[in-house]
Short mmCIF file of C-alpha atoms and ligand atoms in Angstrom, two decimals:
data_model
loop_
_atom_site.label_atom_id
_atom_site.label_comp_id
_atom_site.label_asym_id
_atom_site.label_seq_id
_atom_site.Cartn_x
_atom_site.Cartn_y
_atom_site.Cartn_z
CA MET B 1 34.11 -52.01 -34.77
CA ILE B 2 33.05 -49.10 -32.35
CA THR B 3 33.21 -45.65 -32.41
CA VAL B 4 35.99 -43.30 -31.44
CA GLU B 5 34.01 -41.72 -28.68
CA LYS B 6 33.04 -44.79 -27.41
CA ALA B 7 36.39 -46.34 -27.58
CA LEU B 8 37.89 -43.01 -25.56
CA ASN B 9 35.23 -43.80 -23.19
CA ILE B 10 35.71 -47.46 -22.58
CA ILE B 11 39.75 -46.58 -22.37
CA LEU B 12 39.48 -43.82 -19.97
CA ALA B 13 36.87 -45.67 -17.51
CA ASN B 14 39.37 -48.47 -17.12
CA SER B 15 41.76 -46.02 -16.05
CA ARG B 16 42.77 -46.06 -12.58
CA GLN B 17 45.09 -43.16 -11.25
CA LEU B 18 48.70 -43.67 -10.15
CA GLU B 19 49.57 -43.30 -6.64
CA LEU B 20 51.60 -40.13 -4.79
CA GLU B 21 55.22 -40.51 -4.48
CA LYS B 22 57.43 -37.73 -2.61
CA THR B 23 59.98 -36.58 -5.31
CA VAL B 24 62.31 -33.94 -5.20
CA ILE B 25 60.83 -30.64 -6.78
CA LEU B 26 62.84 -30.20 -10.03
CA HIS B 27 61.56 -33.92 -11.11
CA ALA B 28 57.97 -32.89 -10.39
CA LYS B 29 57.90 -30.10 -13.04
CA GLY B 30 54.45 -31.06 -15.08
CA CYS B 31 53.30 -33.34 -12.62
CA VAL B 32 50.26 -32.92 -10.40
CA ILE B 33 50.65 -32.07 -6.78
CA GLY B 34 48.98 -34.22 -4.51
CA GLU B 35 49.00 -31.85 -1.35
CA ASN B 36 48.16 -28.70 -0.80
CA ILE B 37 50.77 -26.24 0.09
CA ILE B 38 50.55 -23.92 2.74
CA ALA B 39 53.13 -21.60 3.60
CA GLY B 40 54.67 -22.30 6.78
CA ARG B 41 56.74 -18.54 6.60
CA ASN B 42 56.15 -15.33 5.43
CA ILE B 43 57.70 -14.07 2.11
CA PRO B 44 59.61 -11.92 2.09
CA PRO B 45 60.41 -12.52 5.53
CA ALA B 46 60.72 -9.23 6.61
CA ASP B 47 60.47 -5.70 5.51
CA ASN B 48 63.14 -4.77 2.84
CA SER B 49 64.51 -2.29 0.45
CA ALA B 50 63.05 -2.74 -3.24
CA MET B 51 66.20 -0.37 -4.35
CA ASP B 52 69.85 0.62 -4.18
CA GLY B 53 69.63 3.72 -2.22
CA TYR B 54 69.16 4.98 1.65
CA ALA B 55 66.99 4.34 4.25
CA LEU B 56 65.46 7.41 6.38
CA ARG B 57 62.63 8.86 7.80
CA CYS B 58 60.29 10.38 5.31
CA ALA B 59 59.15 13.40 7.68
CA ASP B 60 62.97 14.45 7.44
CA THR B 61 63.03 15.07 3.71
CA ARG B 62 59.67 17.39 3.72
CA GLY B 63 60.93 20.50 1.71
CA ALA B 64 63.90 19.06 0.03
CA THR B 65 64.02 20.48 -3.50
CA GLY B 66 67.26 20.62 -6.10
CA LYS B 67 68.16 23.94 -4.83
CA ASN B 68 68.03 23.51 -1.35
CA PRO B 69 68.44 19.87 -0.71
CA LEU B 70 68.21 18.50 2.77
CA PHE B 71 71.45 16.63 4.52
CA PHE B 72 71.44 13.38 6.21
CA LYS B 73 74.11 11.45 8.23
CA ILE B 74 74.94 8.30 6.85
CA ILE B 75 75.38 6.12 10.21
CA GLU B 76 75.27 2.59 8.92
CA GLU B 77 75.74 0.19 5.73
CA ILE B 78 73.38 -2.47 5.41
CA PRO B 79 74.48 -5.02 2.22
CA ALA B 80 71.59 -7.80 1.79
CA GLY B 81 71.76 -10.61 3.76
CA LYS B 82 73.02 -8.02 6.66
CA ILE B 83 70.98 -7.19 9.97
CA PRO B 84 70.83 -4.19 10.67
CA ARG B 85 72.35 -2.79 13.71
CA LYS B 86 71.65 0.73 14.31
CA LYS B 87 67.94 2.21 14.80
CA LEU B 88 67.66 5.99 12.70
CA LYS B 89 66.70 8.80 14.62
CA LYS B 90 65.83 12.25 13.19
CA GLY B 91 67.99 13.27 10.31
CA GLU B 92 69.86 9.90 9.49
CA ALA B 93 70.09 7.86 7.02
CA SER B 94 71.50 4.14 6.45
CA ARG B 95 73.04 3.17 3.17
CA ILE B 96 70.71 0.16 2.15
CA MET B 97 71.04 -2.53 -1.19
CA THR B 98 67.84 -4.10 -2.65
CA GLY B 99 67.13 -6.98 -0.42
CA ALA B 100 68.38 -5.88 2.73
CA VAL B 101 66.46 -5.53 6.08
CA ILE B 102 64.90 -2.05 6.41
CA PRO B 103 66.44 -0.78 9.65
CA ASP B 104 64.26 0.16 12.71
CA GLY B 105 63.28 3.97 12.74
CA ALA B 106 63.12 4.28 8.70
CA ASP B 107 59.84 4.51 6.69
CA ALA B 108 61.01 5.11 3.00
CA ILE B 109 63.86 4.26 0.85
CA VAL B 110 65.46 7.40 -1.33
CA ARG B 111 66.95 5.79 -4.59
CA GLN B 112 70.45 6.10 -4.68
CA GLU B 113 70.09 8.10 -8.19
CA ASP B 114 67.98 10.93 -6.27
CA ALA B 115 70.29 11.72 -3.71
CA ARG B 116 74.11 12.47 -3.38
CA ALA B 117 76.43 11.22 -0.71
CA THR B 118 79.67 12.55 0.05
CA GLY B 119 81.60 10.89 2.92
CA LYS B 120 79.22 10.32 5.43
CA THR B 121 76.92 13.04 4.58
CA LEU B 122 73.62 12.73 2.23
CA ALA B 123 72.11 15.15 0.36
CA VAL B 124 68.53 14.87 -0.73
CA HIS B 125 67.26 16.64 -3.52
CA ALA B 126 62.90 15.75 -3.02
CA PRO B 127 60.63 14.67 -0.75
CA VAL B 128 59.69 10.98 -0.27
CA LYS B 129 56.40 9.61 0.35
CA LYS B 130 56.09 6.77 3.49
CA ASN B 131 56.89 3.52 2.36
CA THR B 132 58.62 4.79 -0.73
CA ASP B 133 60.42 1.23 -1.94
CA ILE B 134 59.64 -0.84 0.90
CA ARG B 135 59.07 -4.50 0.33
CA PHE B 136 57.07 -5.49 3.28
CA ALA B 137 57.20 -8.87 5.06
CA GLY B 138 54.76 -11.46 3.65
CA GLU B 139 53.59 -9.41 0.67
CA ASP B 140 54.24 -12.21 -1.38
CA VAL B 141 53.13 -14.89 0.52
CA ARG B 142 51.56 -14.53 4.01
CA LYS B 143 52.24 -17.55 6.09
CA GLY B 144 49.14 -19.94 6.44
CA GLU B 145 48.10 -19.24 2.72
CA LEU B 146 47.30 -21.63 0.77
CA VAL B 147 49.74 -21.09 -2.06
CA ILE B 148 49.47 -24.37 -4.46
CA SER B 149 45.92 -26.38 -4.31
CA LYS B 150 46.39 -29.92 -4.53
CA GLY B 151 45.67 -31.22 -7.98
CA THR B 152 47.83 -28.38 -10.02
CA PRO B 153 50.08 -29.31 -12.65
CA LEU B 154 53.23 -27.66 -11.44
CA THR B 155 55.03 -25.23 -13.53
CA ALA B 156 58.45 -23.54 -13.09
CA ALA B 157 56.79 -21.04 -11.54
CA HIS B 158 55.33 -23.26 -8.70
CA ILE B 159 58.98 -25.40 -8.48
CA GLY B 160 60.41 -21.80 -7.86
CA MET B 161 57.74 -20.79 -5.07
CA LEU B 162 58.49 -24.34 -3.72
CA ALA B 163 62.26 -23.52 -3.29
CA SER B 164 61.25 -20.46 -1.75
CA LEU B 165 59.12 -22.21 0.56
CA GLY B 166 62.21 -24.33 1.77
CA LYS B 167 59.67 -27.52 0.27
CA LYS B 168 62.70 -29.85 -0.82
CA ASN B 169 60.46 -32.41 -1.84
CA VAL B 170 56.77 -32.56 -2.82
CA ARG B 171 54.16 -35.22 -3.38
CA VAL B 172 53.19 -35.24 -6.96
CA HIS B 173 51.39 -38.81 -8.80
CA ARG B 174 54.07 -40.25 -10.03
CA ARG B 175 55.03 -40.78 -13.84
CA PRO B 176 53.70 -43.85 -15.65
CA ARG B 177 56.61 -46.41 -16.69
CA VAL B 178 55.56 -47.35 -20.39
CA ALA B 179 56.60 -50.48 -22.14
CA ILE B 180 57.11 -49.59 -25.77
CA MET B 181 56.98 -53.02 -28.21
CA ALA B 182 57.68 -52.97 -31.72
CA THR B 183 56.37 -56.04 -33.65
CA GLY B 184 57.22 -57.07 -36.86
CA ASN B 185 59.46 -59.66 -39.10
CA GLU B 186 60.48 -56.69 -41.19
CA LEU B 187 61.93 -54.41 -38.24
CA VAL B 188 65.50 -54.06 -37.62
CA ASP B 189 66.92 -51.97 -34.79
CA ILE B 190 68.32 -48.31 -35.33
CA LYS B 191 71.97 -49.51 -35.40
CA THR B 192 71.32 -51.77 -38.42
CA GLU B 193 71.88 -50.72 -41.88
CA PRO B 194 68.29 -52.02 -43.39
CA PRO B 195 69.28 -55.18 -45.94
CA PRO B 196 66.69 -55.84 -48.55
CA GLY B 197 63.04 -56.31 -47.29
CA LYS B 198 63.79 -54.87 -44.01
CA ILE B 199 63.28 -51.52 -42.31
CA VAL B 200 63.93 -49.49 -39.40
CA ASN B 201 61.80 -49.55 -36.75
CA SER B 202 60.48 -45.91 -36.16
CA ASN B 203 57.39 -46.37 -34.11
CA SER B 204 59.10 -47.26 -31.09
CA TYR B 205 61.08 -43.65 -30.78
CA SER B 206 58.24 -41.57 -31.88
CA LEU B 207 56.05 -43.06 -29.32
CA ALA B 208 58.64 -42.97 -26.68
CA ALA B 209 58.76 -39.17 -27.64
CA GLN B 210 55.06 -39.02 -27.51
CA VAL B 211 55.30 -40.77 -24.20
CA LEU B 212 58.06 -38.55 -22.74
CA ASP B 213 55.97 -35.70 -24.07
CA CYS B 214 53.06 -36.30 -21.50
CA GLY B 215 55.01 -36.97 -18.45
CA GLY B 216 55.68 -40.69 -19.12
CA ILE B 217 58.78 -43.01 -18.86
CA PRO B 218 59.19 -44.87 -21.60
CA THR B 219 61.14 -48.52 -22.28
CA ILE B 220 62.08 -48.91 -25.59
CA MET B 221 62.14 -52.98 -25.59
CA SER B 222 63.71 -55.19 -28.55
CA ILE B 223 62.05 -55.58 -31.80
CA THR B 224 59.72 -58.81 -31.47
CA LYS B 225 59.26 -61.20 -34.18
CA ASP B 226 55.60 -62.10 -35.50
CA ARG B 227 55.88 -65.05 -33.83
CA LYS B 228 53.11 -66.03 -30.69
CA SER B 229 56.08 -67.45 -28.52
CA ALA B 230 58.33 -64.65 -29.08
CA LEU B 231 55.59 -62.24 -28.39
CA GLN B 232 54.12 -63.95 -25.39
CA LYS B 233 57.60 -64.18 -24.19
CA LYS B 234 58.23 -60.22 -24.61
CA PHE B 235 54.48 -58.87 -23.00
CA THR B 236 55.76 -61.11 -20.08
CA SER B 237 58.57 -59.20 -19.79
CA ALA B 238 57.13 -55.93 -19.96
CA LEU B 239 54.40 -57.03 -17.00
CA HIS B 240 56.41 -54.66 -14.43
CA HIS B 241 55.37 -51.61 -16.26
CA ASP B 242 52.24 -49.48 -15.81
CA VAL B 243 51.22 -49.54 -19.57
CA ILE B 244 52.32 -51.58 -22.52
CA ILE B 245 52.12 -49.88 -25.89
CA SER B 246 52.78 -52.26 -28.56
CA SER B 247 52.83 -51.00 -32.26
CA GLY B 248 51.99 -53.49 -35.48
CA GLY B 249 50.37 -56.84 -35.93
CA VAL B 250 47.04 -56.28 -34.77
CA SER B 251 45.44 -56.06 -38.55
CA VAL B 252 43.91 -58.72 -40.45
CA GLY B 253 47.12 -60.13 -42.13
CA ASP B 254 48.26 -63.88 -41.74
CA TYR B 255 51.17 -62.33 -39.15
CA ASP B 256 48.79 -60.20 -36.82
CA LEU B 257 49.07 -62.32 -34.05
CA VAL B 258 48.95 -59.50 -31.08
CA LYS B 259 45.40 -60.08 -30.28
CA ASP B 260 45.40 -63.61 -30.78
CA VAL B 261 48.60 -63.76 -28.01
CA MET B 262 46.76 -61.31 -25.69
CA LYS B 263 43.39 -63.37 -25.78
CA GLU B 264 45.95 -66.55 -25.18
CA MET B 265 47.41 -64.53 -22.06
CA GLY B 266 44.30 -64.03 -20.45
CA ASN B 267 43.96 -60.48 -21.82
CA THR B 268 40.28 -58.92 -20.92
CA MET B 269 39.94 -57.37 -24.67
CA ARG B 270 37.85 -54.63 -24.32
CA PHE B 271 37.72 -53.46 -27.89
CA TRP B 272 39.29 -54.06 -31.84
CA ARG B 273 39.42 -51.90 -34.41
CA VAL B 274 37.76 -48.71 -34.36
CA ALA B 275 35.96 -46.42 -36.77
CA MET B 276 38.77 -44.03 -37.80
CA ARG B 277 41.40 -43.30 -40.33
CA PRO B 278 44.11 -43.66 -39.83
CA GLY B 279 44.22 -46.18 -36.82
CA LYS B 280 41.55 -48.71 -37.36
CA PRO B 281 42.90 -51.77 -36.18
CA LEU B 282 43.54 -50.68 -32.44
CA ALA B 283 43.11 -53.04 -29.60
CA PHE B 284 42.81 -52.24 -26.36
CA GLY B 285 43.20 -54.55 -23.49
CA SER B 286 44.72 -55.76 -20.31
CA ILE B 287 47.34 -58.91 -19.67
CA LYS B 288 47.68 -59.30 -15.71
CA GLY B 289 45.95 -55.93 -14.88
CA VAL B 290 48.56 -54.34 -17.25
CA PRO B 291 46.52 -51.93 -19.79
CA LEU B 292 47.51 -52.65 -23.35
CA PHE B 293 47.32 -50.21 -26.45
CA GLY B 294 47.98 -52.68 -29.39
CA LEU B 295 48.35 -49.75 -31.85
CA PRO B 296 48.51 -50.13 -35.29
CA GLY B 297 52.16 -50.63 -37.26
CA ASN B 298 51.52 -47.96 -39.74
CA PRO B 299 53.77 -44.65 -38.39
CA VAL B 300 51.14 -42.17 -38.88
CA SER B 301 48.32 -44.53 -37.43
CA SER B 302 50.59 -45.62 -34.79
CA MET B 303 51.10 -41.86 -33.80
CA VAL B 304 47.35 -40.55 -34.72
CA SER B 305 46.15 -43.56 -32.16
CA PHE B 306 48.52 -42.71 -29.38
CA GLU B 307 47.09 -38.66 -29.73
CA GLN B 308 43.82 -40.07 -29.61
CA PHE B 309 43.85 -42.36 -26.98
CA VAL B 310 47.12 -42.92 -24.96
CA ARG B 311 47.74 -39.38 -24.34
CA PRO B 312 44.66 -38.58 -22.60
CA TYR B 313 45.07 -41.87 -20.86
CA LEU B 314 48.32 -41.68 -19.36
CA LEU B 315 47.51 -37.76 -18.41
CA LYS B 316 44.60 -38.90 -16.80
CA ILE B 317 46.09 -41.86 -14.72
CA GLN B 318 48.68 -38.79 -13.71
CA GLY B 319 45.88 -36.99 -12.21
CA HIS B 320 45.72 -34.16 -15.05
CA LYS B 321 41.97 -32.77 -15.40
CA ASN B 322 42.94 -31.04 -18.80
CA ILE B 323 43.57 -34.24 -20.96
CA PHE B 324 42.64 -33.38 -24.33
CA ARG B 325 44.13 -31.25 -27.00
CA ARG B 326 42.49 -27.58 -27.38
CA THR B 327 40.36 -27.87 -30.52
CA ILE B 328 39.54 -24.94 -32.52
CA LYS B 329 37.56 -24.19 -35.97
CA ALA B 330 39.62 -23.35 -38.87
CA VAL B 331 39.02 -22.78 -42.59
CA SER B 332 39.89 -25.65 -44.78
CA ALA B 333 42.46 -24.61 -47.57
CA GLN B 334 40.83 -27.05 -50.12
CA GLN B 335 38.29 -29.39 -50.61
CA ILE B 336 38.34 -32.68 -49.26
CA GLU B 337 36.34 -35.52 -49.82
CA LYS B 338 36.20 -38.67 -47.73
CA SER B 339 34.26 -42.04 -47.23
CA ALA B 340 31.31 -42.20 -45.00
CA GLY B 341 31.21 -44.45 -41.58
CA VAL B 342 34.78 -43.77 -40.56
CA LYS B 343 35.84 -40.53 -38.71
CA HIS B 344 39.33 -39.22 -40.23
CA PHE B 345 42.08 -37.37 -38.84
CA LEU B 346 43.76 -35.50 -41.61
CA ARG B 347 47.36 -34.19 -40.88
CA ALA B 348 47.50 -30.60 -41.58
CA PHE B 349 49.02 -27.03 -41.04
CA VAL B 350 46.87 -24.52 -39.36
CA LYS B 351 48.27 -20.90 -39.88
CA LYS B 352 46.68 -17.47 -38.30
CA THR B 353 45.47 -15.23 -41.01
CA LYS B 354 44.22 -11.60 -40.16
CA ASN B 355 40.40 -13.05 -39.38
CA SER B 356 40.66 -16.58 -39.03
CA CYS B 357 42.84 -19.58 -39.11
CA VAL B 358 43.20 -21.68 -41.88
CA ALA B 359 44.18 -25.29 -42.71
CA SER B 360 46.41 -26.69 -45.03
CA LEU B 361 46.38 -30.51 -45.71
CA THR B 362 50.52 -31.48 -45.40
CA GLY B 363 50.16 -33.52 -48.58
CA ALA B 364 49.47 -37.38 -49.46
CA GLN B 365 47.66 -38.66 -46.15
CA GLY B 366 48.54 -42.49 -46.57
CA SER B 367 49.11 -43.85 -43.39
CA GLY B 368 52.63 -44.68 -43.90
CA ILE B 369 53.48 -41.21 -45.18
CA LEU B 370 55.54 -39.93 -41.54
CA LYS B 371 56.45 -36.96 -43.53
CA SER B 372 52.48 -35.60 -43.31
CA MET B 373 53.04 -35.78 -39.40
CA VAL B 374 56.31 -34.47 -39.74
CA VAL B 375 54.99 -30.91 -40.94
CA ALA B 376 51.81 -31.08 -39.08
CA ASN B 377 50.84 -28.99 -36.31
CA ALA B 378 47.00 -29.90 -36.33
CA LEU B 379 44.75 -32.85 -37.28
CA ILE B 380 41.44 -32.15 -38.99
CA VAL B 381 38.99 -33.89 -37.26
CA LEU B 382 36.10 -35.04 -39.76
CA ASP B 383 32.98 -36.74 -38.53
CA ALA B 384 31.91 -40.45 -39.53
CA LYS B 385 28.87 -38.75 -41.43
CA GLU B 386 30.63 -36.25 -43.45
CA THR B 387 31.68 -37.01 -47.15
CA LYS B 388 32.95 -33.38 -48.48
CA ILE B 389 34.26 -30.84 -47.22
CA LYS B 390 34.53 -27.49 -49.22
CA LYS B 391 37.20 -25.00 -50.01
CA GLY B 392 36.91 -22.25 -47.74
CA GLU B 393 33.92 -24.38 -45.50
CA LYS B 394 34.95 -24.51 -41.33
CA VAL B 395 36.40 -27.16 -39.99
CA THR B 396 37.58 -28.73 -36.48
CA VAL B 397 41.22 -28.87 -35.92
CA GLN B 398 42.81 -30.63 -32.83
CA LEU B 399 45.94 -28.83 -32.28
CA LEU B 400 49.07 -31.05 -31.43
CA ASP B 401 51.42 -28.52 -30.59
CA ASP B 402 51.12 -24.44 -29.54
CA SER B 403 52.72 -23.38 -32.79
CA LEU B 404 50.09 -21.65 -33.57
CA PHE B 405 50.24 -18.85 -30.64
CA LYS B 406 54.07 -18.67 -31.41
CA THR B 407 55.47 -15.55 -32.86
CA ASP B 408 58.70 -13.79 -33.46
CA SER B 409 57.65 -10.59 -32.16
CA TYR B 410 57.32 -9.48 -28.86
CA SER B 411 53.85 -7.96 -27.81
CA SER B 412 53.14 -6.90 -24.51
CA SER B 413 49.25 -6.38 -25.03
P1 AMP C 501 51.08 -53.83 -39.31
O1 AMP C 501 50.54 -53.24 -38.39
O2 AMP C 501 52.17 -54.88 -39.05
O3 AMP C 501 50.59 -54.53 -40.48
O4 AMP C 501 52.39 -53.05 -40.12
C1 AMP C 501 51.80 -52.18 -40.88
C2 AMP C 501 52.67 -51.41 -41.53
O5 AMP C 501 53.28 -50.20 -40.60
C3 AMP C 501 53.71 -52.09 -42.66
O6 AMP C 501 54.23 -51.77 -43.54
C4 AMP C 501 54.73 -52.24 -41.20
O7 AMP C 501 56.25 -52.56 -42.42
C5 AMP C 501 54.86 -51.21 -40.65
N1 AMP C 501 55.40 -50.68 -39.61
C6 AMP C 501 54.84 -51.79 -38.49
N2 AMP C 501 55.72 -51.51 -37.46
C7 AMP C 501 56.49 -50.44 -37.67
C8 AMP C 501 57.57 -49.98 -36.91
N3 AMP C 501 57.96 -50.48 -35.52
N4 AMP C 501 58.38 -48.89 -37.77
C9 AMP C 501 57.86 -48.67 -38.53
N5 AMP C 501 57.04 -48.91 -39.34
C10 AMP C 501 56.56 -49.91 -39.31
MG1 MG C 502 53.30 -56.35 -38.62
#
């Protein structure tokens, strides 16, 4: 049996980054970009108006007041998308819309609400300063500028930026194809009403959702019986994936055959059993070069093991640098006792209070109690050597989502 830290080191040391592939930008959200993006054009491409109003020469507005407006001749209308045809001369103005190109000769915009047009005549009631409401060519992005660096995970804003630079495709680390295999004679498919003695395979679904959550492409394979030949066949049929995740059949029971089959198929078994709860009987290795995570069958164990080991692995092979969940300190809402020697991951709900965060257990902690995960937003992580946490004591919690930082009220501060 090895420690969680050692297991994680072995897993990450055995990871190989996935190659780059060209993909349409919309499919690249969340992926890590494998190239530097240098702007091939200015954004915006030309000086343009930030407002609906009138383009004019600011010097001509000097001295304008509400009582004594200054008058301009409107010589042209410039909607967005049209090129101005006329150069402005003294005392002239052009009607202009937001986003339209500034005509030659103009150096300011008077907003529509600060002027009054009657036919072709414009009355301006206040002076405007030079450059008012003009957006300059290249003020967002300058041609030649490095806009997105290689190694950046792409957000919606990056996708928009790529579009505005005219990049339809981008090179990113490709998403891993992940085979998900449930093993167990007691399992039936979700479409079947389970007969006596059987249960529905839920692990494949929670695992597939977890894979999607970290950018992978899951394939749920059909349920495999606890028979060596069946397991061998199923593993063989999954070898075209980047990663295989199985659940169940890795413990010490008579029908726990996954490890044996892994060995018989020439697996390089890196480790079996990790000093943690839930999730002790975890096997990691590879079959014909394809990494294989043999996760335990209990629904909570399978999810928690995925969180600790598979998630960082999948993120790493996609080129992510930040591969671990955020951990914070929280006050334990209750006394917790545990046995020494094994690291614990207890399902908890963490709430913000005025001065700190408080972590409460989400009920019974059995590894078959999936509900404890359903209501959890965090895991309380207790080191192997710890045996007792007093109520009010600080504990480390690993946040499983960002619900702690979400609120129903908007604050601009
Ligand atoms: P095992 O590790 O195969 O001994 O399974 C441990 C427990 O997890 C047993 O109670 C199984 O019935 C349950 N289990 C195993 N695989 C699944 C699955 N895919 N979905 C739901 N429960 C499972
Ligand atoms: Mg089983």
